[in-house]
CSV table of C-alpha atoms and ligand atoms in Angstrom, one decimal:
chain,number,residue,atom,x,y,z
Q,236,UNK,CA,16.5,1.2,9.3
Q,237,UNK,CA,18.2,-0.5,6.7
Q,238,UNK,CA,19.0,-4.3,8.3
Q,239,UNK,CA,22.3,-5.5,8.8
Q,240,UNK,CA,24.6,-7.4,6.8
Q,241,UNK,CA,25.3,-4.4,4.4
Q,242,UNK,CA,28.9,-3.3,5.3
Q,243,UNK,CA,30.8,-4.8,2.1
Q,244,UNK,CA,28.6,-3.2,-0.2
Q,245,UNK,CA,28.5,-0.1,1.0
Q,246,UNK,CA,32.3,0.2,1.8
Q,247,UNK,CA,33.1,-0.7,-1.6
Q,248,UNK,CA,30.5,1.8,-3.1
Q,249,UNK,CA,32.0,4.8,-0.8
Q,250,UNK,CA,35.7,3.9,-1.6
Q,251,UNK,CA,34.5,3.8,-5.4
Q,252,UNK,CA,33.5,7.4,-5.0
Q,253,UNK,CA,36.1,8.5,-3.3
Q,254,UNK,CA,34.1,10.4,-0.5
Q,255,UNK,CA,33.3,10.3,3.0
Q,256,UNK,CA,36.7,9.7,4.2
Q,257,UNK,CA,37.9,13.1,3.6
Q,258,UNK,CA,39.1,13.9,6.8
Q,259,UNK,CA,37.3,17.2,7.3
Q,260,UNK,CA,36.0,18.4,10.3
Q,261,UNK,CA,32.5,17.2,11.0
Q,262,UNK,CA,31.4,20.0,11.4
Q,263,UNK,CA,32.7,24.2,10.6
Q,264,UNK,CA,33.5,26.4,12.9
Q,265,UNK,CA,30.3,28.4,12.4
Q,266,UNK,CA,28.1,25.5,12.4
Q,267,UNK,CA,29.5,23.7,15.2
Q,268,UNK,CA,26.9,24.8,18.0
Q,269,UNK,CA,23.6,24.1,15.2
Q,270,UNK,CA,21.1,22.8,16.9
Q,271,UNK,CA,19.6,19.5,15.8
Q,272,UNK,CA,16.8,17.5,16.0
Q,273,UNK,CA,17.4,13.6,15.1
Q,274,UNK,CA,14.0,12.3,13.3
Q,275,UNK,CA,15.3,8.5,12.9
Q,276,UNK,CA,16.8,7.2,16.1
Q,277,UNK,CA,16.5,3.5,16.8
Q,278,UNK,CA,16.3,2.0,20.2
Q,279,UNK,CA,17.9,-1.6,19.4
Q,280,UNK,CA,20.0,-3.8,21.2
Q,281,UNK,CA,21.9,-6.6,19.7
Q,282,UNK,CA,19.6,-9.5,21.4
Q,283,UNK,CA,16.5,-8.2,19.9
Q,284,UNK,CA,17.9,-6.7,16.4
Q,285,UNK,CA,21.1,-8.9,15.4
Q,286,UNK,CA,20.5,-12.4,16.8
Q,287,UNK,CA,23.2,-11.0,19.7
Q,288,UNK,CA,25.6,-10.5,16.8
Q,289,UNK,CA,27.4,-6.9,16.8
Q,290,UNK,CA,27.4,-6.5,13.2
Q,291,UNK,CA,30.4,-4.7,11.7
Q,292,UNK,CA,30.2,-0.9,10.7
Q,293,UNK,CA,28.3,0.0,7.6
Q,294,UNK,CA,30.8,1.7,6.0
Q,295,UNK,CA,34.1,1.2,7.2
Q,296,UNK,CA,33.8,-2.8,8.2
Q,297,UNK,CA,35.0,-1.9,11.4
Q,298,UNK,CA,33.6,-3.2,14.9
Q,299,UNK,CA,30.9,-1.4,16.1
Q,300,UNK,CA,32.4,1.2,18.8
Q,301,UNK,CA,29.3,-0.1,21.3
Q,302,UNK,CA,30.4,-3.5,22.9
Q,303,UNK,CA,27.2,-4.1,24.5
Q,304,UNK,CA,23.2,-3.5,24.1
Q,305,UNK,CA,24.2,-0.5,26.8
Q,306,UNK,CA,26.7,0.9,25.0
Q,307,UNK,CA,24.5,1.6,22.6
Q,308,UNK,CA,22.5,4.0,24.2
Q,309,UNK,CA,25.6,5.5,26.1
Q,310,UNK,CA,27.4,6.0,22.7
Q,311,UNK,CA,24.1,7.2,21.5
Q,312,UNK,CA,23.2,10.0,24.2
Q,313,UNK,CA,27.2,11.1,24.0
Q,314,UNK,CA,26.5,11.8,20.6
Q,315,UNK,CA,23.2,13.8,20.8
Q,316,UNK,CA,25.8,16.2,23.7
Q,317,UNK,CA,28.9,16.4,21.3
Q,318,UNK,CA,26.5,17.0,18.2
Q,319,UNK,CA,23.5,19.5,19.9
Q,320,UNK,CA,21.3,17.2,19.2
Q,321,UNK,CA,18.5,18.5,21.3
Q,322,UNK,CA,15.8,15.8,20.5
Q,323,UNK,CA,15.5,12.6,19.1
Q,324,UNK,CA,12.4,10.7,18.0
Q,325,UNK,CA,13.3,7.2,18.9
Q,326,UNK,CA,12.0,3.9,17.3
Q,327,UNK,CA,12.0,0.4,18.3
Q,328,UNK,CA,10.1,-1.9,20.4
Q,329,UNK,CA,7.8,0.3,23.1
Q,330,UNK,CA,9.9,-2.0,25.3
Q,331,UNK,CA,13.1,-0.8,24.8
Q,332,UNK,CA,12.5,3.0,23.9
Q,333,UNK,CA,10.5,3.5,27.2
Q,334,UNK,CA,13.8,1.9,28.7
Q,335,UNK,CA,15.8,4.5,26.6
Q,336,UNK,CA,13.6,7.1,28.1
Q,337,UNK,CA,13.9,6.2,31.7
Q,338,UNK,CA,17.4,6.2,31.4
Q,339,UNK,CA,16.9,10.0,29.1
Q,340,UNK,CA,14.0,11.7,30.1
Q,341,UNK,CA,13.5,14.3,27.6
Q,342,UNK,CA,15.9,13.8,25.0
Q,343,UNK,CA,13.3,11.1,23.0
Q,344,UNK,CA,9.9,11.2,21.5
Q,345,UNK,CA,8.9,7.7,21.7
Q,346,UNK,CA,7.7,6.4,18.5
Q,347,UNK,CA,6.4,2.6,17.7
Q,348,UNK,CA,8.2,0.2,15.6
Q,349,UNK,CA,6.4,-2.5,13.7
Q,350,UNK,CA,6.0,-3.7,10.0
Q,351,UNK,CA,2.3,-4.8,9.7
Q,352,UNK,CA,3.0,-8.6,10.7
Q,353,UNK,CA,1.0,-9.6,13.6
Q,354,UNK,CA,3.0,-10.5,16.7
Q,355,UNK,CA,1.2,-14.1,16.3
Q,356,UNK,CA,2.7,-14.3,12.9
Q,357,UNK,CA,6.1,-16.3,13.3
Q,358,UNK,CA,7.4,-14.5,10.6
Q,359,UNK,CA,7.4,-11.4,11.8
Q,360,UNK,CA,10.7,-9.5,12.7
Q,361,UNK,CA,9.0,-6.2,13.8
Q,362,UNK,CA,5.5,-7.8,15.5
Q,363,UNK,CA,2.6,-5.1,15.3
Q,364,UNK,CA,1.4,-4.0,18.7
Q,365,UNK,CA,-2.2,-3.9,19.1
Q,366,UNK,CA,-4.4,-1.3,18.4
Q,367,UNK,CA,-5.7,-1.1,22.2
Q,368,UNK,CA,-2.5,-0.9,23.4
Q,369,UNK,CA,-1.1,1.9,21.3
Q,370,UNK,CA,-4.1,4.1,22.2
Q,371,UNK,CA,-3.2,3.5,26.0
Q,372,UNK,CA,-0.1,4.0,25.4
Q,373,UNK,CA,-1.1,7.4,24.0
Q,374,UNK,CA,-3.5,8.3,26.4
Q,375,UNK,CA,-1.1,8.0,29.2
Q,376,UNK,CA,1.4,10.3,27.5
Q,377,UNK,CA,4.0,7.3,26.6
Q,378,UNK,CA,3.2,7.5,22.6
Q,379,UNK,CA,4.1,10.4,20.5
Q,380,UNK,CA,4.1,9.0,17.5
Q,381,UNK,CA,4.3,5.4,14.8
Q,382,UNK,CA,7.3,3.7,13.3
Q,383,UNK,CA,9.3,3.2,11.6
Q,384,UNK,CA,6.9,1.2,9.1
Q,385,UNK,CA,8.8,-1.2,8.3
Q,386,UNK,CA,6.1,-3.1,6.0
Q,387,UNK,CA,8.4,-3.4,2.7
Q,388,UNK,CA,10.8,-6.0,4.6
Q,389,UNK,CA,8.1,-8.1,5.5
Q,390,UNK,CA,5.9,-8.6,2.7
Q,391,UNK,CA,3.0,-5.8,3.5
Q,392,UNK,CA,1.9,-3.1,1.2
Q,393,UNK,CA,1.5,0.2,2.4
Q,394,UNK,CA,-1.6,-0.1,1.7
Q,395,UNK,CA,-2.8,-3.4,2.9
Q,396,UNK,CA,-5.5,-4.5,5.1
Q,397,UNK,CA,-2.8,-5.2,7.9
Q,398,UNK,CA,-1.5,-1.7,8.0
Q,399,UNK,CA,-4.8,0.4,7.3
Q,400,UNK,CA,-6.3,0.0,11.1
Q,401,UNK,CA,-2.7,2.1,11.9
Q,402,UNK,CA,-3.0,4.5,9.0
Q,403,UNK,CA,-6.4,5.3,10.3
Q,404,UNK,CA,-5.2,5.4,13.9
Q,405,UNK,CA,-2.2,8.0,13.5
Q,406,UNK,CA,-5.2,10.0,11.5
Q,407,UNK,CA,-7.2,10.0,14.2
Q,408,UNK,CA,-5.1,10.8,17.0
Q,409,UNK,CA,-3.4,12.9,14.9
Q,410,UNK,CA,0.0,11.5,15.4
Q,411,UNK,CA,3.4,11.9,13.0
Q,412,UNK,CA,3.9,8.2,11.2
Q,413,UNK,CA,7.4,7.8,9.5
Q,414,UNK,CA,7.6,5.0,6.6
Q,415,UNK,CA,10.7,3.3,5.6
Q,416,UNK,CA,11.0,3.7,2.0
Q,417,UNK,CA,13.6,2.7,-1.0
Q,418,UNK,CA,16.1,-0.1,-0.7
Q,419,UNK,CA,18.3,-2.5,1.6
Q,420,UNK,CA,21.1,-4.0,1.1
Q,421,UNK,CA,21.8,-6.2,-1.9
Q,422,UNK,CA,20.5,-9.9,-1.9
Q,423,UNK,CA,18.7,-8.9,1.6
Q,424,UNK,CA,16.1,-11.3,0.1
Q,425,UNK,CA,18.4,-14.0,0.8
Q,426,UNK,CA,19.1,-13.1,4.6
Q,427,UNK,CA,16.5,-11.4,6.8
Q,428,UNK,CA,13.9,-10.9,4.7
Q,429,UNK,CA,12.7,-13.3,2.2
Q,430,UNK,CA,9.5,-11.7,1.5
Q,431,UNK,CA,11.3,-8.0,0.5
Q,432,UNK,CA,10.4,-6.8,-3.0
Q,433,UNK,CA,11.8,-3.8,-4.7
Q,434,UNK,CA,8.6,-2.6,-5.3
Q,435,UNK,CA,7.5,-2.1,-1.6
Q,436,UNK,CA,9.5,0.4,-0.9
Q,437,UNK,CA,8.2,3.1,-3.6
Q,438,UNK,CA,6.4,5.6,-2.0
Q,439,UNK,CA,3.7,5.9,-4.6
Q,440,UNK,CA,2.2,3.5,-3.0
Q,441,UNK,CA,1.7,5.8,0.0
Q,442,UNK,CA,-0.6,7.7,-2.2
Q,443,UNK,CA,-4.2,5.5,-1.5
Q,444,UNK,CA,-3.4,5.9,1.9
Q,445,UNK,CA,-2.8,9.9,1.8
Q,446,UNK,CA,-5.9,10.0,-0.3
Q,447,UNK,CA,-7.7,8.2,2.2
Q,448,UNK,CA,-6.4,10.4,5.2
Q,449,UNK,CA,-6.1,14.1,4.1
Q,450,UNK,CA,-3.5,15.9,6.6
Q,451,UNK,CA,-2.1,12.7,7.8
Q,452,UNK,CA,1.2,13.7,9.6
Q,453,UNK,CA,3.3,11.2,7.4
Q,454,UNK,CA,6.9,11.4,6.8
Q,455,UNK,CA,8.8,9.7,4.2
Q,456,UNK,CA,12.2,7.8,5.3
Q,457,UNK,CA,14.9,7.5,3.6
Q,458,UNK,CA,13.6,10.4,0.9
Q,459,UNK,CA,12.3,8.2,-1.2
Q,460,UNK,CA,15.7,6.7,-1.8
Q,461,UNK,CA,15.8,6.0,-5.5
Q,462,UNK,CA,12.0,6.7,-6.6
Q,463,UNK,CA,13.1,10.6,-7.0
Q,464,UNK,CA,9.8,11.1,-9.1
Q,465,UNK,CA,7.7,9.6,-6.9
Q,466,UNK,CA,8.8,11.6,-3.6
Q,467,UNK,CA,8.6,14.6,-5.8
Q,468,UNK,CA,5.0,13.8,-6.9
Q,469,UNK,CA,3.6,12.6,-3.2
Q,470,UNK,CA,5.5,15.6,-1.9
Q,471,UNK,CA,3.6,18.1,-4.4
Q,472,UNK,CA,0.2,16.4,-3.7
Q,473,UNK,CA,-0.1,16.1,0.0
Q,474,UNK,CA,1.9,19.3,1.8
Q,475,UNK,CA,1.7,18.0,5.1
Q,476,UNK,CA,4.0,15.4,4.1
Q,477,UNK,CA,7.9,15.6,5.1
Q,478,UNK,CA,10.9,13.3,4.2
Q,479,UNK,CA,13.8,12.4,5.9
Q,480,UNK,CA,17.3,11.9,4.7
Q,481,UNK,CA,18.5,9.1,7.0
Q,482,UNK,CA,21.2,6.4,6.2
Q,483,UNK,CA,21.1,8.6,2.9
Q,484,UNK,CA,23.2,11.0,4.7
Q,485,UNK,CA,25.8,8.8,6.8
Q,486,UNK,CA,26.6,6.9,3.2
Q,487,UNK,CA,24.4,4.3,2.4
Q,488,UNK,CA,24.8,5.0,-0.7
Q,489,UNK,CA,27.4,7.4,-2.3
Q,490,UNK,CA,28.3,10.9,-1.0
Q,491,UNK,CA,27.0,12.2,-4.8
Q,492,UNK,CA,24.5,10.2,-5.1
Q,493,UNK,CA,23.1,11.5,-2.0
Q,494,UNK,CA,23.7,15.5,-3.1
Q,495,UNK,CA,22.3,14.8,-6.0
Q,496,UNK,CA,18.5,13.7,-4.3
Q,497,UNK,CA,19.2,16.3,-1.9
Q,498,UNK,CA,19.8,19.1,-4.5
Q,499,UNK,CA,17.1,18.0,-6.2
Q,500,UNK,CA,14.3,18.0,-3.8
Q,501,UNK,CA,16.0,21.7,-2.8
Q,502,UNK,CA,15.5,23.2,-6.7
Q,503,UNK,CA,12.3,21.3,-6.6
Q,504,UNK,CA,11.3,23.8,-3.9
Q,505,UNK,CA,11.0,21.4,-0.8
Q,506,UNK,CA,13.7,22.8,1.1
Q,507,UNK,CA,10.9,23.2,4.1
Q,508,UNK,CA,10.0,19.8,3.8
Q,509,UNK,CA,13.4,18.1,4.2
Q,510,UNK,CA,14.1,16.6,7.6
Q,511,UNK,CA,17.6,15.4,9.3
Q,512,UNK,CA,17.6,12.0,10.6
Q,513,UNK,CA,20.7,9.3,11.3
Q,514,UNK,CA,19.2,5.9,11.1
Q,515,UNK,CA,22.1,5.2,13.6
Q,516,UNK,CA,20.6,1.6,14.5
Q,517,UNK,CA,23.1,-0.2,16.7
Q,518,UNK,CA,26.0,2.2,15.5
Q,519,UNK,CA,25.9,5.5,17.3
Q,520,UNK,CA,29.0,6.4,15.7
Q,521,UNK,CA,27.1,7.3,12.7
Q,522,UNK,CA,25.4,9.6,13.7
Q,523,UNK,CA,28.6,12.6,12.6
Q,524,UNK,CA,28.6,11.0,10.0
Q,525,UNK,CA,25.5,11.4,9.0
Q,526,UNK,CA,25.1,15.4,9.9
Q,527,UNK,CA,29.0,15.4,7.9
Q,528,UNK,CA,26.5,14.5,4.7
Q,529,UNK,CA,24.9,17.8,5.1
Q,530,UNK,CA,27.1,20.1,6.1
Q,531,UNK,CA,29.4,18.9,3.4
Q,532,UNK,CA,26.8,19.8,0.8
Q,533,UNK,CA,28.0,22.9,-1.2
Q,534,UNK,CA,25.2,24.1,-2.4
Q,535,UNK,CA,23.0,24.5,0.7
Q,536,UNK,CA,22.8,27.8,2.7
Q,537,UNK,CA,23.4,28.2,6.3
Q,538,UNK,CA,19.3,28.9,6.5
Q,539,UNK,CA,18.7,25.5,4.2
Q,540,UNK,CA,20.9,23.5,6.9
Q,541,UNK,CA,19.2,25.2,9.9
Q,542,UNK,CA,16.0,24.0,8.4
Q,543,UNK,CA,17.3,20.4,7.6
Q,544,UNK,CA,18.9,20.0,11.1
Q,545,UNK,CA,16.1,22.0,13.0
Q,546,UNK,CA,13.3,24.0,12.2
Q,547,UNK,CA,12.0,21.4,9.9
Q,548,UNK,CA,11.3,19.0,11.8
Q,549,UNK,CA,10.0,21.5,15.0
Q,550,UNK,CA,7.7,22.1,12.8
Q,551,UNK,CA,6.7,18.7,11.8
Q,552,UNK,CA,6.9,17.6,15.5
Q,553,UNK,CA,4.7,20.9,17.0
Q,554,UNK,CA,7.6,22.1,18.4
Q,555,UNK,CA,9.0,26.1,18.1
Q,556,UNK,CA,11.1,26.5,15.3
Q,557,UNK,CA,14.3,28.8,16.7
Q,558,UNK,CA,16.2,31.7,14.3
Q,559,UNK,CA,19.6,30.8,11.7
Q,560,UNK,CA,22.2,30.6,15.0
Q,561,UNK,CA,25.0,33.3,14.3
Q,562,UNK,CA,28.2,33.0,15.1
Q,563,UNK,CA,27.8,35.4,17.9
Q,564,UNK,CA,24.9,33.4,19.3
Q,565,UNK,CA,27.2,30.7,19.3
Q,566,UNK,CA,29.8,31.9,21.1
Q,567,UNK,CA,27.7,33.2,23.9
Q,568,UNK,CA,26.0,29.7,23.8
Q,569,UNK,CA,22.6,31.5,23.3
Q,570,UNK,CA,20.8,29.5,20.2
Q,571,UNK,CA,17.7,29.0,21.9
Q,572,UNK,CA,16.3,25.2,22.4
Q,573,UNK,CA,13.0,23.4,23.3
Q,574,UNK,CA,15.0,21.4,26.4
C,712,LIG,ZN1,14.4,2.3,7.2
């Protein structure tokens, strides 16, 4: 999740690069039946994440296509169908992804939203359930996993006294945890989130908390955005850990920008490691967008996309990773899928 309010910046900083408006196809012909799975979903609605406001498209300033809170969901599951997006892990409020699911069953793992802030705390944008009711929630089968963490927008440290109950809790339970990392949007200190700091958001500060939980099932969002070095290093040191390219991928910041982490982290030799995600928020239309940032990178294989968009994250999730498609599995419609 990267907060609202960042549409200028980000259009100006696409146009200036001169990508992402290309006009290709989203998708080639031999790709165009990949199957995906969709690490960062959000289950928002404009009440509960904007104000009520239906903040303008990211990149291209435009309205956002969903015109209400339901919309977004609609817009969202036409997606996943048009893209073969088989699975989603979906995060938000338990409120409104269980609502998600009832309207979906089976396309969503439900995953809890919440920065560290106590819901008593007025303060807090993404209130913390409590620890009693995230165990019944997975005892009864409705939790499959925690956050996005979104601790660096509200003025927690990774590793903090308010987040380490959690830590230990995903350890225990043995549940995947996904942290935002990197950046917002420029003077978001100013808007949402007067107690964001740059710092935060470097994942080296994951690395107590790792230390403390060896095998911890803990992706990193957003790759690590700028703090390269960093990702690299926690990536070496804990191999259980994944990282997700979302909002990285639809153009949050440049097309190049975003090949160049990505190339990176592939000659580092983490191309196992590297999971797809949209960060679509209240924008489903971003989510071709976003799989247009990988399949427009030339120096990735068709095996090294499979993995990005698929078996990656099965394996992350426990689910059964499924072969390269070909284009005669395609045709026939045969790529194999969990649902
Ligand atoms: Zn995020």
């Amino acid at each position: 999740m990267l907060r609202t309010f960042l549409a200028l910046v980000v259009l100006v900083a696409l146009v200036g690069c001169g990508s992402g408006q290309r006009g290709e196809p989203a998708r080639n012909e031999s790709a165009v039946n990949r199957p995906i799975i969709d690490v960062h979903m959000h289950a928002f609605t404009f009440e509960a994440w904007s104000n009520g406001n239906r903040p303008p498209h990211p990149t291209t300033g435009k309205p956002p296509e969903a015109k209400t809170s339901a919309d977004i969901l609609r817009l969202t599951l036409e997606a996943m169908d048009r893209y073969n997006i088989k699975v989603g892990v979906l995060s938000g409020s338990l409120e409104t992804v269980h609502a998600w699911q009832a309207r979906a069953p089976d396309r969503f793992f439900a995953f809890a939203l919440f920065s560290g802030r106590p819901a008593s705390d007025t303060r807090a944008h993404d209130p913390t359930p409590s620890l009693d009711l995230l165990r019944g929630e997975h005892a009864a089968g409705l939790l499959q996993g925690l956050g996005e963490i979104t601790s660096p927008y509200e003025g927690v440290d990774y590793d903090g006294p308010e987040l380490a109950p959690y830590f230990a809790l995903a350890a225990e339970l043995n549940l995947p945890i996904g942290v935002h990392t990197g950046l917002t949007f420029p003077e978001a200190v100013f808007t949402c989130c007067p107690q964001y700091r740059i710092e935060r958001g470097n994942p080296l500060h994951l690395d107590p908390v790792l230390a403390r939980h060896r095998g911890l099932r803990l992706y990193i969002m957003h790759m690590g955005d700028i703090w390269q070095e960093s990702t690299l290093a926690i990536l070496h040191m804990y191999p259980q850990v994944y990282v997700d390219v979302a909002a990285m991928d639809w153009g949050a910041i440049p097309r190049g920008q975003f090949h160049a982490m990505l190339h990176h982290l592939i000659t580092a030799g983490f191309g196992k490691r590297i999971m797809f995600g949209s960060d679509q928020m209240v924008w489903p239309e971003l989510i071709g967008q976003a799989i247009e940032g990988i399949e427009s990178a030339p120096f990735l294989t068709d095996e090294e996309k499979h993995d990005i968009f698929y078996n990656n994250a099965a394996r992350f999730l426990g689910l059964p990773e499924v072969p390269v498609p070909t284009m005669r599995a395609v045709r026939r419609g045969a790529n194999s899928s969990p649902h």
